[in-house]
CSV table of C-alpha atoms in Angstrom, one decimal:
chain,number,residue,atom,x,y,z
K,1,MET,CA,-26.7,-54.6,-61.5
K,2,ASN,CA,-30.3,-53.2,-62.1
K,3,ILE,CA,-30.6,-49.6,-61.2
K,4,VAL,CA,-32.9,-49.7,-58.2
K,5,SER,CA,-30.1,-52.2,-56.7
K,6,ARG,CA,-27.3,-49.7,-57.8
K,7,LYS,CA,-29.1,-46.9,-55.8
K,8,LEU,CA,-29.6,-49.5,-52.9
K,9,MET,CA,-25.7,-49.6,-53.0
K,10,MET,CA,-25.0,-46.0,-53.2
K,11,ALA,CA,-27.4,-44.9,-50.1
K,12,ALA,CA,-25.6,-47.6,-47.8
K,13,LEU,CA,-22.2,-46.2,-49.2
K,14,VAL,CA,-23.7,-42.6,-48.2
K,15,ALA,CA,-25.0,-43.6,-44.7
K,16,ALA,CA,-21.7,-45.6,-43.7
K,17,PHE,CA,-19.2,-42.7,-44.7
K,18,PHE,CA,-22.0,-40.6,-42.5
K,19,GLY,CA,-22.1,-42.8,-40.1
K,20,GLN,CA,-18.3,-43.8,-39.7
K,21,SER,CA,-17.8,-39.6,-39.6
K,22,ALA,CA,-19.7,-39.4,-36.8
K,23,LEU,CA,-18.1,-41.4,-35.0
K,24,VAL,CA,-15.0,-40.1,-35.5
K,25,TYR,CA,-15.7,-37.0,-34.3
K,26,ALA,CA,-17.8,-38.2,-31.7
K,27,ASP,CA,-14.9,-40.2,-30.1
K,28,THR,CA,-14.0,-39.1,-26.3
K,29,THR,CA,-10.8,-40.7,-26.5
K,30,GLY,CA,-8.7,-37.0,-26.3
K,31,ASP,CA,-10.7,-35.6,-24.0
K,32,GLU,CA,-10.0,-38.7,-21.6
K,33,ARG,CA,-5.6,-38.7,-22.3
K,34,ALA,CA,-3.8,-36.0,-20.8
K,35,GLN,CA,-3.4,-33.1,-22.4
K,36,HIS,CA,-0.5,-30.9,-23.3
K,37,GLY,CA,0.5,-27.6,-20.4
K,38,GLU,CA,2.2,-24.8,-21.0
K,39,LEU,CA,5.4,-27.0,-21.1
K,40,ALA,CA,4.4,-29.5,-23.2
K,41,LEU,CA,3.3,-27.1,-26.1
K,42,GLU,CA,7.2,-25.4,-25.8
K,43,GLY,CA,9.0,-28.4,-26.9
K,44,ARG,CA,5.7,-29.5,-29.3
K,45,ALA,CA,6.9,-25.9,-30.9
K,46,ILE,CA,10.6,-27.0,-30.7
K,47,TRP,CA,9.4,-30.6,-32.0
K,48,HIS,CA,8.3,-29.5,-35.3
K,49,ARG,CA,11.3,-26.2,-35.5
K,50,GLU,CA,13.7,-29.0,-35.5
K,51,ASN,CA,12.0,-30.7,-37.9
K,52,CYS,CA,11.9,-33.9,-35.7
K,53,GLN,CA,9.7,-35.2,-37.5
K,54,VAL,CA,11.5,-36.1,-40.4
K,55,CYS,CA,13.3,-39.1,-39.2
K,56,HIS,CA,11.1,-39.9,-36.1
K,57,GLN,CA,7.5,-41.0,-35.6
K,58,LEU,CA,4.5,-40.4,-33.2
K,59,TYR,CA,1.9,-42.9,-33.0
K,60,GLY,CA,3.4,-44.9,-36.2
K,61,PHE,CA,3.3,-41.5,-38.1
K,62,GLY,CA,6.7,-40.0,-39.3
K,63,GLY,CA,9.8,-40.7,-40.5
K,64,PHE,CA,11.8,-44.1,-40.2
K,65,LEU,CA,15.6,-43.2,-39.9
K,66,GLY,CA,14.8,-42.9,-35.7
K,67,PRO,CA,12.9,-44.7,-33.0
K,68,ASP,CA,9.2,-44.2,-32.6
K,69,LEU,CA,9.4,-41.8,-30.1
K,70,THR,CA,5.6,-41.6,-29.1
K,71,ASN,CA,6.4,-43.6,-25.6
K,72,ALA,CA,10.3,-42.5,-25.1
K,73,ALA,CA,9.5,-41.4,-22.2
K,74,SER,CA,9.3,-44.4,-21.1
K,75,ARG,CA,12.2,-45.8,-21.7
K,76,VAL,CA,14.7,-42.2,-22.1
K,77,ASN,CA,16.4,-41.1,-18.7
K,78,ARG,CA,17.2,-37.9,-18.2
K,79,ALA,CA,20.6,-38.2,-18.0
K,80,ARG,CA,20.5,-39.3,-21.6
K,81,LEU,CA,17.9,-37.0,-22.9
K,82,ASP,CA,20.6,-34.2,-22.9
K,83,ASP,CA,23.4,-35.9,-23.9
K,84,ILE,CA,21.2,-37.5,-27.8
K,85,LEU,CA,20.1,-33.4,-27.3
K,86,THR,CA,23.0,-31.6,-26.3
K,87,ASN,CA,25.9,-33.8,-28.5
K,88,GLY,CA,24.2,-35.7,-30.7
K,89,SER,CA,23.8,-39.9,-30.9
K,90,ARG,CA,25.5,-41.5,-34.0
K,91,GLN,CA,23.1,-40.8,-36.9
K,92,MET,CA,21.6,-38.5,-35.2
K,93,PRO,CA,23.0,-34.5,-35.6
K,94,ALA,CA,24.1,-32.4,-32.4
K,95,PHE,CA,20.9,-29.8,-31.8
K,96,GLY,CA,23.0,-28.2,-28.8
K,97,MET,CA,19.3,-28.0,-26.8
K,98,SER,CA,20.0,-25.1,-23.6
K,99,PRO,CA,18.3,-27.0,-20.5
K,100,ALA,CA,15.1,-25.2,-21.0
K,101,GLU,CA,14.5,-26.0,-24.1
K,102,ILE,CA,15.4,-29.8,-22.9
K,103,ASP,CA,13.0,-29.1,-20.0
K,104,ALA,CA,10.5,-28.9,-22.8
K,105,ILE,CA,11.2,-31.4,-24.8
K,106,GLU,CA,10.6,-33.8,-21.9
K,107,ALA,CA,7.5,-31.9,-20.8
K,108,PHE,CA,6.2,-32.9,-24.4
K,109,LEU,CA,7.4,-37.2,-24.3
K,110,GLN,CA,6.2,-37.4,-21.1
K,111,THR,CA,2.7,-36.1,-21.9
K,112,LEU,CA,2.8,-38.2,-24.9
K,113,ASP,CA,3.4,-41.0,-23.4
K,114,GLN,CA,0.2,-40.7,-21.5
K,115,THR,CA,-1.7,-40.2,-24.8
K,116,GLY,CA,-1.0,-43.4,-25.7
K,117,VAL,CA,1.3,-46.0,-27.7
K,118,GLY,CA,3.9,-45.6,-30.4
K,119,GLN,CA,2.6,-49.6,-31.7
K,120,ALA,CA,0.0,-51.5,-30.0
K,121,ARG,CA,0.7,-54.4,-27.8
K,122,ARG,CA,-1.0,-57.5,-26.4
K,123,TYR,CA,0.9,-57.2,-23.1
K,124,ARG,CA,2.0,-53.8,-20.7
K,125,MET,CA,5.4,-54.4,-20.5
K,126,LEU,CA,7.6,-53.4,-16.8
K,127,ALA,CA,8.5,-50.3,-17.7
K,128,GLN,CA,12.3,-49.9,-19.3
K,129,SER,CA,13.0,-47.6,-16.0
K,130,ASP,CA,11.7,-50.2,-13.9
K,131,ILE,CA,14.3,-53.3,-15.6
K,132,LEU,CA,17.4,-50.9,-15.0
K,133,ALA,CA,16.2,-50.3,-11.2
K,134,MET,CA,15.6,-54.3,-10.8
K,135,ILE,CA,18.9,-54.8,-11.9
K,136,GLU,CA,20.7,-52.6,-10.1
K,137,THR,CA,18.9,-53.9,-7.3
K,138,HIS,CA,19.5,-57.4,-8.7
K,139,CYS,CA,23.7,-56.5,-8.4
K,140,ASP,CA,23.6,-56.5,-5.3
K,141,GLU,CA,22.5,-60.2,-4.3
K,142,ASN,CA,24.7,-61.2,-7.5
K,143,PRO,CA,27.5,-59.0,-7.7
K,144,MET,CA,29.1,-57.7,-11.1
K,145,THR,CA,32.9,-57.1,-12.0
K,146,GLU,CA,34.1,-53.9,-11.6
K,147,ALA,CA,33.9,-54.1,-15.6
K,148,ALA,CA,30.7,-55.1,-15.5
K,149,VAL,CA,29.4,-52.3,-13.7
K,150,ARG,CA,31.4,-49.2,-15.7
K,151,GLY,CA,30.0,-51.6,-18.8
K,152,PHE,CA,26.5,-51.0,-17.4
K,153,ASP,CA,26.7,-47.8,-17.0
K,154,ARG,CA,27.5,-47.1,-20.4
K,155,PHE,CA,24.4,-49.1,-21.4
K,156,ARG,CA,22.5,-47.4,-19.6
K,157,MET,CA,23.9,-43.8,-21.4
K,158,GLN,CA,24.2,-45.0,-24.6
K,159,CYS,CA,22.6,-48.3,-25.2
K,160,VAL,CA,19.9,-47.8,-23.8
K,161,ALA,CA,18.2,-45.3,-26.7
K,162,CYS,CA,17.5,-48.6,-28.5
K,163,HIS,CA,17.9,-51.4,-26.8
K,164,THR,CA,15.5,-52.7,-23.6
K,165,PRO,CA,16.9,-55.6,-21.8
K,166,PHE,CA,14.6,-58.7,-21.7
K,167,ARG,CA,12.2,-57.6,-24.3
K,168,ALA,CA,13.0,-56.4,-28.4
K,169,THR,CA,12.2,-53.0,-29.0
K,170,PRO,CA,10.6,-51.6,-32.4
K,171,LEU,CA,12.0,-49.2,-33.8
K,172,GLY,CA,10.5,-48.0,-37.2
K,173,PRO,CA,11.1,-51.4,-39.9
K,174,PHE,CA,13.1,-53.1,-37.3
K,175,LEU,CA,14.0,-54.4,-34.2
K,176,ALA,CA,16.4,-54.2,-31.6
K,177,ALA,CA,17.2,-57.2,-30.3
K,178,ASP,CA,16.9,-58.1,-26.6
K,179,LEU,CA,20.4,-57.9,-25.3
K,180,SER,CA,20.0,-60.3,-22.6
K,181,THR,CA,20.3,-63.0,-24.3
K,182,VAL,CA,23.6,-62.1,-26.5
K,183,VAL,CA,25.9,-63.3,-25.4
K,184,ARG,CA,24.6,-67.2,-26.4
K,185,ARG,CA,23.8,-66.0,-30.1
K,186,LEU,CA,27.7,-64.1,-31.0
K,187,ASP,CA,30.8,-64.8,-29.2
K,188,GLU,CA,33.3,-62.3,-27.6
K,189,GLU,CA,34.6,-61.9,-31.0
K,190,SER,CA,31.6,-61.3,-32.9
K,191,LEU,CA,29.7,-58.9,-30.3
K,192,GLU,CA,33.3,-57.0,-30.5
K,193,ARG,CA,33.4,-56.8,-34.4
K,194,THR,CA,29.4,-55.6,-34.0
K,195,LEU,CA,30.4,-52.8,-31.2
K,196,VAL,CA,33.3,-51.9,-33.8
K,197,ASP,CA,31.3,-52.1,-37.0
K,198,GLY,CA,27.8,-51.8,-36.3
K,199,ARG,CA,25.1,-53.8,-37.6
K,200,PRO,CA,23.7,-51.5,-41.2
K,201,GLU,CA,21.4,-54.1,-42.4
K,202,ARG,CA,19.4,-54.1,-39.1
K,203,GLY,CA,20.4,-50.5,-38.5
K,204,MET,CA,22.3,-50.5,-36.3
K,205,PRO,CA,25.5,-47.9,-37.0
K,206,PRO,CA,28.8,-48.5,-35.3
K,207,THR,CA,29.1,-47.5,-31.8
K,208,GLY,CA,31.9,-45.4,-31.8
K,209,CYS,CA,34.0,-46.8,-28.4
K,210,ASP,CA,37.2,-47.4,-27.6
K,211,ALA,CA,38.6,-50.1,-26.9
K,212,ASP,CA,38.2,-50.3,-22.8
K,213,VAL,CA,33.8,-49.0,-22.8
K,214,ARG,CA,33.8,-52.3,-25.9
K,215,ALA,CA,35.1,-54.8,-23.2
K,216,ASP,CA,33.1,-53.2,-20.3
K,217,LEU,CA,30.4,-53.5,-22.1
K,218,ILE,CA,30.7,-56.9,-23.2
K,219,ALA,CA,31.4,-57.7,-19.5
K,220,PHE,CA,27.9,-56.5,-18.4
K,221,LEU,CA,26.4,-58.7,-21.2
K,222,GLN,CA,28.2,-61.5,-20.0
K,223,TRP,CA,26.6,-60.8,-16.5
K,224,LEU,CA,23.3,-60.2,-17.8
K,225,GLY,CA,23.4,-63.3,-19.9
K,226,ALA,CA,24.5,-65.6,-16.9
K,227,GLU,CA,21.5,-63.8,-14.4
K,228,GLU,CA,18.5,-63.8,-17.4
K,229,PRO,CA,16.6,-67.1,-15.9
K,230,THR,CA,16.5,-65.2,-13.5
K,231,LEU,CA,15.6,-61.6,-13.7
K,232,ARG,CA,13.1,-62.5,-17.1
K,233,PRO,CA,10.5,-64.5,-14.9
K,234,ARG,CA,10.4,-61.0,-12.9
K,235,CYS,CA,9.9,-58.7,-15.4
K,236,ASP,CA,7.4,-61.6,-17.3
K,237,ALA,CA,5.1,-61.6,-13.8
K,238,ALA,CA,4.7,-57.6,-13.7
K,239,LYS,CA,3.3,-57.6,-17.4
K,240,VAL,CA,-0.1,-56.6,-17.7
K,241,ASP,CA,-3.1,-57.8,-20.4
K,242,LEU,CA,-4.4,-55.0,-22.3
K,243,GLY,CA,-7.3,-57.1,-23.5
K,244,HIS,CA,-6.4,-55.8,-27.2
K,245,PRO,CA,-8.4,-58.0,-29.6
K,246,TRP,CA,-5.9,-59.7,-32.0
K,247,PHE,CA,-5.7,-57.8,-34.9
K,248,GLU,CA,-4.3,-54.6,-32.9
K,249,TYR,CA,-0.9,-56.0,-31.4
K,250,LYS,CA,2.0,-57.7,-33.6
């Protein structure tokens, strides 16, 4: 390569660098999104104080022991948040946070949920809270047994931290399985063993549930598996195509 070609290549690289820098700093995306209010800023301070980023990601950046929490507000209700931040959850330690601190964390997560997505997807699916409400409404048409009702309550309290019915949930390097069809993949004995021992190779720890709770959870999963052919199309009908090009989603 002669000296003129080298100079032209260097000039092109420098121009590309400054052009890219100009595009980055001129991007107004951040100004067009929801901004953190005072309470959310308090939640962000608590997030940093407790080093939450060591285990969790925001926008895909952070540790991988726990799930990406960018859109956690769409799938974790307040009762579950209170329980997690007060008592911990399996591998997550108990932080013993006060109601005021949990209010702040909730506000922080709610604002994050409006600012972007932790992992890009082609479709915006029905929110987890809406899916659970749909399941509850469907119970009026196809009632659960008393055991399944108790199992559904436990599922909403504990399992939804990782699992969302009718779709797999990204959790760092793992995917939390779609449990609406798990009864077709595992028999009752295998389900029991999974609830007792977990599946560490796939990121699932033991649940710590006693025998009665495990029986209730299995009863709910059996009901959910039977109703899945009716419920899944309702979820799919609610998804919205986000129009992302192929390289921006899995």
